[in-house]
Amino acid sequence: MTQMTDESVLWLAPPQHLPHDLATLREAADRLDRHHPAPDHRRLPERDPREAAFDEFFAVARCACTPALLLIDALDDTLATVRAFSRNPDGSLTEPDLDLAAHAAGLIPRTGLSESRTQATVRQRWIQGHRLFFALTQATVIALRHALRAPSPAGSALGLESAAHFLRASASALRITASFDAQAYHDTVRPSMAPPQAPRGFSGLWSADHRVLVQSLREWGLAAPARSSILRPAHRRLVEVLTDVHHAHVGVCSRFVGSGPSLLRGAEPGVQVLDRLCQRRRTALDAAPDGRPAQLRDARNEDLTLHH
């Protein structure tokens, strides 16, 4: 498979190893030695060939190192990179939700030359925007796990509010990732995700982080009805933010593909696929019907990502 990027490797933990509370993530952000050079990471082999191919395309590698430290470094690096090419001429951010997500993770946005406004090629936007999306996806998983396991309603509310911040920033990442014209997409991006450059059916459904995110959304959806009514507003906001992510994705798909087929589904229009999958995501946050056992669908059939 041809790797689309010459960027340095982005190290992330396997998503199933992510911590279950936000304090661990924020403690990692506060470590004074975090920016010191780290020893060589040991790459973990990936059992699923599709997940391995997906990571290879975006130069992502999985490591057995401390998951929270890996994620904080990934968030810090990808946020700084993407912010640099998503600024207005006056220096303000085109997507301020990125800074809100940074604060939710315990990060202080970088200042200085690394934050100056830069230009980016189509390839750089596609790769770096996705890498930010992956890091935000992992942060959302941690926030949802925090909400699920917190011993108090206030703790669960913090998890849900943080998840909403990370998801809003994910919608921002989608818009930034695709901030180029349709011709550039068809000339540069889409061919790189199709044979012979990539395996047939290449899709965001192949993302290990996406798979675990969908599982986490379902777990919260099944647990939510038994939780305090105090959490209902935060739960509704989470559903609304998921819809915002969907709208951002549909907007990109409509501009690039229109009524054309998705890479994954063949002849089926990409926007139609997204509408169906969005409904499944919202259903994942609804309570299981009375009298029926709660069953989880295969996470690989629910796409939150940007591949058409």
mmCIF file of C-alpha atoms in Angstrom:
data_model
loop_
_atom_site.group_PDB
_atom_site.id
_atom_site.type_symbol
_atom_site.label_atom_id
_atom_site.label_comp_id
_atom_site.label_asym_id
_atom_site.label_seq_id
_atom_site.Cartn_x
_atom_site.Cartn_y
_atom_site.Cartn_z
ATOM 1 C CA MET A 1 0.000 0.000 0.000
ATOM 2 C CA THR A 2 1.226 3.515 -0.810
ATOM 3 C CA GLN A 3 1.486 5.842 2.185
ATOM 4 C CA MET A 4 0.021 9.231 1.289
ATOM 5 C CA THR A 5 2.245 11.242 3.605
ATOM 6 C CA ASP A 6 5.924 11.787 4.306
ATOM 7 C CA GLU A 7 5.054 13.194 7.733
ATOM 8 C CA SER A 8 6.659 11.791 10.871
ATOM 9 C CA VAL A 9 4.813 8.980 12.598
ATOM 10 C CA LEU A 10 1.931 9.881 14.912
ATOM 11 C CA TRP A 11 2.085 7.579 17.927
ATOM 12 C CA LEU A 12 -1.172 6.521 19.560
ATOM 13 C CA ALA A 13 -2.122 3.762 21.962
ATOM 14 C CA PRO A 14 -4.491 1.006 20.853
ATOM 15 C CA PRO A 15 -7.862 2.558 21.754
ATOM 16 C CA GLN A 16 -8.894 -0.330 23.984
ATOM 17 C CA HIS A 17 -5.995 0.653 26.285
ATOM 18 C CA LEU A 18 -7.176 4.233 26.812
ATOM 19 C CA PRO A 19 -7.816 5.341 30.419
ATOM 20 C CA HIS A 20 -11.267 5.616 31.942
ATOM 21 C CA ASP A 21 -11.030 9.055 33.510
ATOM 22 C CA LEU A 22 -10.202 12.571 32.396
ATOM 23 C CA ALA A 23 -7.920 13.180 35.377
ATOM 24 C CA THR A 24 -5.359 10.799 33.879
ATOM 25 C CA LEU A 25 -5.378 12.779 30.634
ATOM 26 C CA ARG A 26 -5.044 16.131 32.394
ATOM 27 C CA GLU A 27 -2.276 14.850 34.663
ATOM 28 C CA ALA A 28 -0.371 13.831 31.540
ATOM 29 C CA ALA A 29 -0.816 17.351 30.156
ATOM 30 C CA ASP A 30 0.649 18.811 33.371
ATOM 31 C CA ARG A 31 3.817 16.702 33.399
ATOM 32 C CA LEU A 32 6.889 18.916 33.286
ATOM 33 C CA ASP A 33 8.945 16.333 31.399
ATOM 34 C CA ARG A 34 6.346 15.829 28.681
ATOM 35 C CA HIS A 35 8.198 17.829 26.017
ATOM 36 C CA HIS A 36 11.539 16.140 26.628
ATOM 37 C CA PRO A 37 12.709 13.696 23.929
ATOM 38 C CA ALA A 38 11.133 10.310 24.533
ATOM 39 C CA PRO A 39 12.900 6.978 24.093
ATOM 40 C CA ASP A 40 12.243 5.064 20.919
ATOM 41 C CA HIS A 41 8.703 3.758 20.873
ATOM 42 C CA ARG A 42 8.090 0.084 20.248
ATOM 43 C CA ARG A 43 5.526 -0.388 17.504
ATOM 44 C CA LEU A 44 2.779 -2.882 18.307
ATOM 45 C CA PRO A 45 1.629 -5.196 15.522
ATOM 46 C CA GLU A 46 -2.019 -4.757 14.518
ATOM 47 C CA ARG A 47 -4.119 -7.881 14.244
ATOM 48 C CA ASP A 48 -6.753 -6.515 11.874
ATOM 49 C CA PRO A 49 -5.261 -6.003 8.386
ATOM 50 C CA ARG A 50 -7.766 -3.270 7.527
ATOM 51 C CA GLU A 51 -6.954 -1.293 10.654
ATOM 52 C CA ALA A 52 -3.248 -1.747 9.910
ATOM 53 C CA ALA A 53 -3.728 -0.467 6.339
ATOM 54 C CA PHE A 54 -5.717 2.519 7.563
ATOM 55 C CA ASP A 55 -3.058 3.496 10.094
ATOM 56 C CA GLU A 56 -0.284 3.046 7.535
ATOM 57 C CA PHE A 57 -1.992 5.409 5.087
ATOM 58 C CA PHE A 58 -1.997 8.216 7.667
ATOM 59 C CA ALA A 59 1.410 7.316 9.193
ATOM 60 C CA VAL A 60 -0.121 6.329 12.530
ATOM 61 C CA ALA A 61 1.631 3.733 14.683
ATOM 62 C CA ARG A 62 0.429 2.017 17.841
ATOM 63 C CA CYS A 63 2.620 1.810 20.919
ATOM 64 C CA ALA A 64 2.479 0.107 24.325
ATOM 65 C CA CYS A 65 3.662 3.304 26.048
ATOM 66 C CA THR A 66 1.506 5.220 28.533
ATOM 67 C CA PRO A 67 -1.729 5.870 26.575
ATOM 68 C CA ALA A 68 -2.536 9.248 28.161
ATOM 69 C CA LEU A 69 0.943 10.641 27.473
ATOM 70 C CA LEU A 70 0.832 9.448 23.876
ATOM 71 C CA LEU A 71 -2.575 11.053 23.374
ATOM 72 C CA ILE A 72 -1.645 14.377 24.977
ATOM 73 C CA ASP A 73 1.447 14.624 22.782
ATOM 74 C CA ALA A 74 -0.630 13.711 19.715
ATOM 75 C CA LEU A 75 -3.289 16.309 20.566
ATOM 76 C CA ASP A 76 -0.697 18.991 21.241
ATOM 77 C CA ASP A 77 1.152 18.351 17.980
ATOM 78 C CA THR A 78 -1.858 17.937 15.703
ATOM 79 C CA LEU A 79 -3.722 20.908 17.175
ATOM 80 C CA ALA A 80 -0.687 23.157 16.678
ATOM 81 C CA THR A 81 -0.221 21.960 13.091
ATOM 82 C CA VAL A 82 -3.856 22.330 12.081
ATOM 83 C CA ARG A 83 -4.322 25.664 13.853
ATOM 84 C CA ALA A 84 -1.374 27.032 11.875
ATOM 85 C CA PHE A 85 -3.170 26.545 8.540
ATOM 86 C CA SER A 86 -6.673 27.357 9.780
ATOM 87 C CA ARG A 87 -6.202 30.977 10.812
ATOM 88 C CA ASN A 88 -7.810 34.091 9.382
ATOM 89 C CA PRO A 89 -5.541 36.834 7.978
ATOM 90 C CA ASP A 90 -5.754 38.654 11.326
ATOM 91 C CA GLY A 91 -4.445 35.566 13.127
ATOM 92 C CA SER A 92 -7.741 34.495 14.698
ATOM 93 C CA LEU A 93 -8.844 30.886 14.437
ATOM 94 C CA THR A 94 -11.382 29.954 11.779
ATOM 95 C CA GLU A 95 -12.525 27.156 14.120
ATOM 96 C CA PRO A 96 -12.389 28.347 17.773
ATOM 97 C CA ASP A 97 -13.754 25.003 19.017
ATOM 98 C CA LEU A 98 -10.210 23.668 18.611
ATOM 99 C CA ASP A 99 -9.059 25.773 21.562
ATOM 100 C CA LEU A 100 -12.035 24.663 23.666
ATOM 101 C CA ALA A 101 -11.063 21.047 23.041
ATOM 102 C CA ALA A 102 -7.471 21.794 24.025
ATOM 103 C CA HIS A 103 -8.634 23.253 27.336
ATOM 104 C CA ALA A 104 -10.931 20.264 27.928
ATOM 105 C CA ALA A 105 -7.869 18.013 27.637
ATOM 106 C CA GLY A 106 -5.857 20.201 30.009
ATOM 107 C CA LEU A 107 -3.654 21.695 27.296
ATOM 108 C CA ILE A 108 -2.584 25.313 27.022
ATOM 109 C CA PRO A 109 -2.489 26.343 23.329
ATOM 110 C CA ARG A 110 1.026 26.943 22.091
ATOM 111 C CA THR A 111 2.177 30.445 21.304
ATOM 112 C CA GLY A 112 5.030 31.762 19.236
ATOM 113 C CA LEU A 113 6.309 30.915 15.788
ATOM 114 C CA SER A 114 4.671 27.495 15.755
ATOM 115 C CA GLU A 115 1.300 29.225 15.902
ATOM 116 C CA SER A 116 1.878 31.632 13.017
ATOM 117 C CA ARG A 117 -0.383 31.400 9.981
ATOM 118 C CA THR A 118 0.897 28.979 7.327
ATOM 119 C CA GLN A 119 -0.276 27.525 4.047
ATOM 120 C CA ALA A 120 -0.841 23.816 3.512
ATOM 121 C CA THR A 121 -1.053 21.602 0.455
ATOM 122 C CA VAL A 122 -4.085 19.439 -0.231
ATOM 123 C CA ARG A 123 -2.165 16.386 0.983
ATOM 124 C CA GLN A 124 -1.097 18.120 4.172
ATOM 125 C CA ARG A 125 -4.636 19.222 4.976
ATOM 126 C CA TRP A 126 -6.027 15.758 4.327
ATOM 127 C CA ILE A 127 -3.421 13.964 6.420
ATOM 128 C CA GLN A 128 -2.976 16.417 9.274
ATOM 129 C CA GLY A 129 -6.699 17.082 9.601
ATOM 130 C CA HIS A 130 -7.378 13.367 9.861
ATOM 131 C CA ARG A 131 -4.611 12.866 12.399
ATOM 132 C CA LEU A 132 -6.191 15.565 14.565
ATOM 133 C CA PHE A 133 -9.552 13.836 14.105
ATOM 134 C CA PHE A 134 -8.054 10.541 15.356
ATOM 135 C CA ALA A 135 -6.603 12.193 18.461
ATOM 136 C CA LEU A 136 -9.910 13.930 19.206
ATOM 137 C CA THR A 137 -11.697 10.614 18.745
ATOM 138 C CA GLN A 138 -9.498 9.035 21.410
ATOM 139 C CA ALA A 139 -10.151 11.982 23.727
ATOM 140 C CA THR A 140 -13.900 11.534 23.198
ATOM 141 C CA VAL A 141 -13.601 7.856 24.142
ATOM 142 C CA ILE A 142 -11.908 8.799 27.424
ATOM 143 C CA ALA A 143 -14.591 11.409 28.178
ATOM 144 C CA LEU A 144 -17.408 8.922 27.534
ATOM 145 C CA ARG A 145 -15.710 6.329 29.725
ATOM 146 C CA HIS A 146 -15.389 8.975 32.424
ATOM 147 C CA ALA A 147 -19.112 9.755 32.164
ATOM 148 C CA LEU A 148 -19.975 6.065 32.378
ATOM 149 C CA ARG A 149 -17.831 5.288 35.423
ATOM 150 C CA ALA A 150 -17.995 8.511 37.440
ATOM 151 C CA PRO A 151 -19.417 7.917 40.937
ATOM 152 C CA SER A 152 -21.539 11.092 40.912
ATOM 153 C CA PRO A 153 -23.843 12.932 38.491
ATOM 154 C CA ALA A 154 -21.428 15.870 38.527
ATOM 155 C CA GLY A 155 -18.619 13.589 37.388
ATOM 156 C CA SER A 156 -20.746 12.110 34.624
ATOM 157 C CA ALA A 157 -21.771 15.603 33.502
ATOM 158 C CA LEU A 158 -18.098 16.590 33.249
ATOM 159 C CA GLY A 159 -17.473 13.578 31.037
ATOM 160 C CA LEU A 160 -20.414 14.378 28.760
ATOM 161 C CA GLU A 161 -19.493 18.058 28.493
ATOM 162 C CA SER A 162 -15.891 17.170 27.653
ATOM 163 C CA ALA A 163 -17.054 14.643 25.058
ATOM 164 C CA ALA A 164 -19.176 17.389 23.481
ATOM 165 C CA HIS A 165 -16.142 19.706 23.297
ATOM 166 C CA PHE A 166 -14.049 17.019 21.623
ATOM 167 C CA LEU A 167 -16.814 16.170 19.157
ATOM 168 C CA ARG A 168 -17.370 19.830 18.238
ATOM 169 C CA ALA A 169 -13.663 20.086 17.550
ATOM 170 C CA SER A 170 -13.966 16.918 15.455
ATOM 171 C CA ALA A 171 -16.535 18.678 13.278
ATOM 172 C CA SER A 172 -14.076 21.569 12.971
ATOM 173 C CA ALA A 173 -11.348 19.126 11.966
ATOM 174 C CA LEU A 174 -13.588 17.717 9.225
ATOM 175 C CA ARG A 175 -14.180 21.175 7.786
ATOM 176 C CA ILE A 176 -10.499 22.118 7.907
ATOM 177 C CA THR A 177 -9.413 18.787 6.450
ATOM 178 C CA ALA A 178 -11.559 19.343 3.375
ATOM 179 C CA SER A 179 -11.010 23.074 2.877
ATOM 180 C CA PHE A 180 -9.986 22.785 -0.764
ATOM 181 C CA ASP A 181 -11.914 22.519 -4.010
ATOM 182 C CA ALA A 182 -13.593 19.453 -5.474
ATOM 183 C CA GLN A 183 -11.181 19.236 -8.394
ATOM 184 C CA ALA A 184 -8.229 18.918 -6.013
ATOM 185 C CA TYR A 185 -10.092 16.151 -4.194
ATOM 186 C CA HIS A 186 -10.659 14.185 -7.393
ATOM 187 C CA ASP A 187 -7.144 14.825 -8.699
ATOM 188 C CA THR A 188 -5.178 14.158 -5.528
ATOM 189 C CA VAL A 189 -7.103 12.674 -2.622
ATOM 190 C CA ARG A 190 -9.603 10.197 -3.991
ATOM 191 C CA PRO A 191 -7.113 8.344 -6.251
ATOM 192 C CA SER A 192 -4.808 7.857 -3.265
ATOM 193 C CA MET A 193 -7.572 5.978 -1.414
ATOM 194 C CA ALA A 194 -8.465 3.657 -4.300
ATOM 195 C CA PRO A 195 -6.667 0.681 -5.902
ATOM 196 C CA PRO A 196 -3.834 0.301 -6.651
ATOM 197 C CA GLN A 197 -2.768 2.954 -4.137
ATOM 198 C CA ALA A 198 -4.973 1.604 -1.320
ATOM 199 C CA PRO A 199 -6.967 -1.587 -0.713
ATOM 200 C CA ARG A 200 -10.414 -1.773 -2.273
ATOM 201 C CA GLY A 201 -13.136 -0.376 -0.011
ATOM 202 C CA PHE A 202 -10.731 1.841 1.943
ATOM 203 C CA SER A 203 -12.863 3.591 4.549
ATOM 204 C CA GLY A 204 -12.947 5.323 7.893
ATOM 205 C CA LEU A 205 -14.774 2.205 9.061
ATOM 206 C CA TRP A 206 -11.315 0.651 9.138
ATOM 207 C CA SER A 207 -10.221 2.983 11.945
ATOM 208 C CA ALA A 208 -9.615 1.251 15.269
ATOM 209 C CA ASP A 209 -10.314 4.516 17.106
ATOM 210 C CA HIS A 210 -13.649 4.936 15.332
ATOM 211 C CA ARG A 211 -14.626 1.367 16.227
ATOM 212 C CA VAL A 212 -14.032 1.959 19.933
ATOM 213 C CA LEU A 213 -15.761 5.360 19.836
ATOM 214 C CA VAL A 214 -18.954 3.812 18.482
ATOM 215 C CA GLN A 215 -18.791 1.133 21.179
ATOM 216 C CA SER A 216 -18.390 3.843 23.831
ATOM 217 C CA LEU A 217 -21.372 5.791 22.496
ATOM 218 C CA ARG A 218 -23.509 2.671 22.688
ATOM 219 C CA GLU A 219 -22.362 1.866 26.209
ATOM 220 C CA TRP A 220 -23.350 5.341 27.375
ATOM 221 C CA GLY A 221 -26.654 5.138 25.503
ATOM 222 C CA LEU A 222 -27.534 1.897 27.285
ATOM 223 C CA ALA A 223 -26.547 3.266 30.696
ATOM 224 C CA ALA A 224 -28.087 6.741 30.386
ATOM 225 C CA PRO A 225 -31.740 5.851 31.229
ATOM 226 C CA ALA A 226 -30.716 4.620 34.683
ATOM 227 C CA ARG A 227 -28.718 7.759 35.484
ATOM 228 C CA SER A 228 -29.875 10.873 37.296
ATOM 229 C CA SER A 229 -32.314 13.147 35.471
ATOM 230 C CA ILE A 230 -29.786 15.920 36.121
ATOM 231 C CA LEU A 231 -27.777 14.478 33.225
ATOM 232 C CA ARG A 232 -30.539 14.756 30.633
ATOM 233 C CA PRO A 233 -29.522 18.219 29.340
ATOM 234 C CA ALA A 234 -25.905 17.096 28.941
ATOM 235 C CA HIS A 235 -27.082 13.933 27.196
ATOM 236 C CA ARG A 236 -29.229 15.959 24.787
ATOM 237 C CA ARG A 237 -26.276 18.229 24.022
ATOM 238 C CA LEU A 238 -24.183 15.176 23.197
ATOM 239 C CA VAL A 239 -26.809 14.005 20.702
ATOM 240 C CA GLU A 240 -26.977 17.501 19.182
ATOM 241 C CA VAL A 241 -23.205 17.657 18.784
ATOM 242 C CA LEU A 242 -23.172 14.274 17.056
ATOM 243 C CA THR A 243 -25.670 15.745 14.615
ATOM 244 C CA ASP A 244 -23.312 18.689 14.048
ATOM 245 C CA VAL A 245 -20.510 16.251 13.197
ATOM 246 C CA HIS A 246 -22.862 14.542 10.756
ATOM 247 C CA HIS A 247 -23.795 17.839 9.097
ATOM 248 C CA ALA A 248 -20.118 18.740 8.711
ATOM 249 C CA HIS A 249 -19.458 15.360 7.125
ATOM 250 C CA VAL A 250 -22.446 15.572 4.784
ATOM 251 C CA GLY A 251 -21.418 19.063 3.712
ATOM 252 C CA VAL A 252 -17.986 17.800 2.718
ATOM 253 C CA CYS A 253 -19.392 14.724 0.995
ATOM 254 C CA SER A 254 -21.936 16.763 -0.967
ATOM 255 C CA ARG A 255 -19.259 19.164 -2.189
ATOM 256 C CA PHE A 256 -16.754 16.506 -3.214
ATOM 257 C CA VAL A 257 -18.912 13.572 -4.310
ATOM 258 C CA GLY A 258 -22.473 14.880 -4.741
ATOM 259 C CA SER A 259 -24.681 11.970 -5.752
ATOM 260 C CA GLY A 260 -21.641 9.880 -6.664
ATOM 261 C CA PRO A 261 -20.832 6.547 -5.005
ATOM 262 C CA SER A 262 -18.838 6.111 -1.831
ATOM 263 C CA LEU A 263 -15.549 4.202 -1.875
ATOM 264 C CA LEU A 264 -16.975 1.698 0.573
ATOM 265 C CA ARG A 265 -20.505 1.087 -0.724
ATOM 266 C CA GLY A 266 -19.892 1.066 -4.455
ATOM 267 C CA ALA A 267 -22.955 2.315 -6.329
ATOM 268 C CA GLU A 268 -24.771 3.726 -3.291
ATOM 269 C CA PRO A 269 -24.501 7.551 -3.084
ATOM 270 C CA GLY A 270 -22.137 8.715 -0.353
ATOM 271 C CA VAL A 271 -24.599 11.223 1.162
ATOM 272 C CA GLN A 272 -27.287 8.535 1.394
ATOM 273 C CA VAL A 273 -24.852 6.252 3.209
ATOM 274 C CA LEU A 274 -24.031 9.023 5.670
ATOM 275 C CA ASP A 275 -27.686 9.776 6.421
ATOM 276 C CA ARG A 276 -28.363 6.150 7.256
ATOM 277 C CA LEU A 277 -25.278 5.815 9.424
ATOM 278 C CA CYS A 278 -26.070 9.047 11.281
ATOM 279 C CA GLN A 279 -29.451 7.644 12.259
ATOM 280 C CA ARG A 280 -27.719 4.555 13.621
ATOM 281 C CA ARG A 281 -25.379 6.705 15.687
ATOM 282 C CA ARG A 282 -28.293 8.594 17.217
ATOM 283 C CA THR A 283 -30.037 5.292 17.921
ATOM 284 C CA ALA A 284 -26.897 4.167 19.757
ATOM 285 C CA LEU A 285 -27.560 6.912 22.314
ATOM 286 C CA ASP A 286 -31.215 5.923 22.834
ATOM 287 C CA ALA A 287 -32.318 3.513 25.514
ATOM 288 C CA ALA A 288 -32.907 -0.110 24.558
ATOM 289 C CA PRO A 289 -36.674 -0.720 24.092
ATOM 290 C CA ASP A 290 -38.472 -2.091 27.141
ATOM 291 C CA GLY A 291 -38.583 -5.860 27.248
ATOM 292 C CA ARG A 292 -35.768 -6.346 24.751
ATOM 293 C CA PRO A 293 -32.200 -7.309 25.554
ATOM 294 C CA ALA A 294 -29.682 -4.598 24.756
ATOM 295 C CA GLN A 295 -27.592 -5.671 21.773
ATOM 296 C CA LEU A 296 -24.694 -3.835 20.207
ATOM 297 C CA ARG A 297 -24.412 -3.672 16.422
ATOM 298 C CA ASP A 298 -21.104 -4.178 14.676
ATOM 299 C CA ALA A 299 -19.225 -0.890 15.051
ATOM 300 C CA ARG A 300 -17.735 -1.294 11.586
ATOM 301 C CA ASN A 301 -21.083 -0.431 10.013
ATOM 302 C CA GLU A 302 -21.294 3.050 11.530
ATOM 303 C CA ASP A 303 -19.046 5.655 9.980
ATOM 304 C CA LEU A 304 -18.090 8.920 11.703
ATOM 305 C CA THR A 305 -15.247 9.684 9.330
ATOM 306 C CA LEU A 306 -14.558 11.461 6.079
ATOM 307 C CA HIS A 307 -13.919 8.874 3.355
ATOM 308 C CA HIS A 308 -16.243 8.785 0.343
#
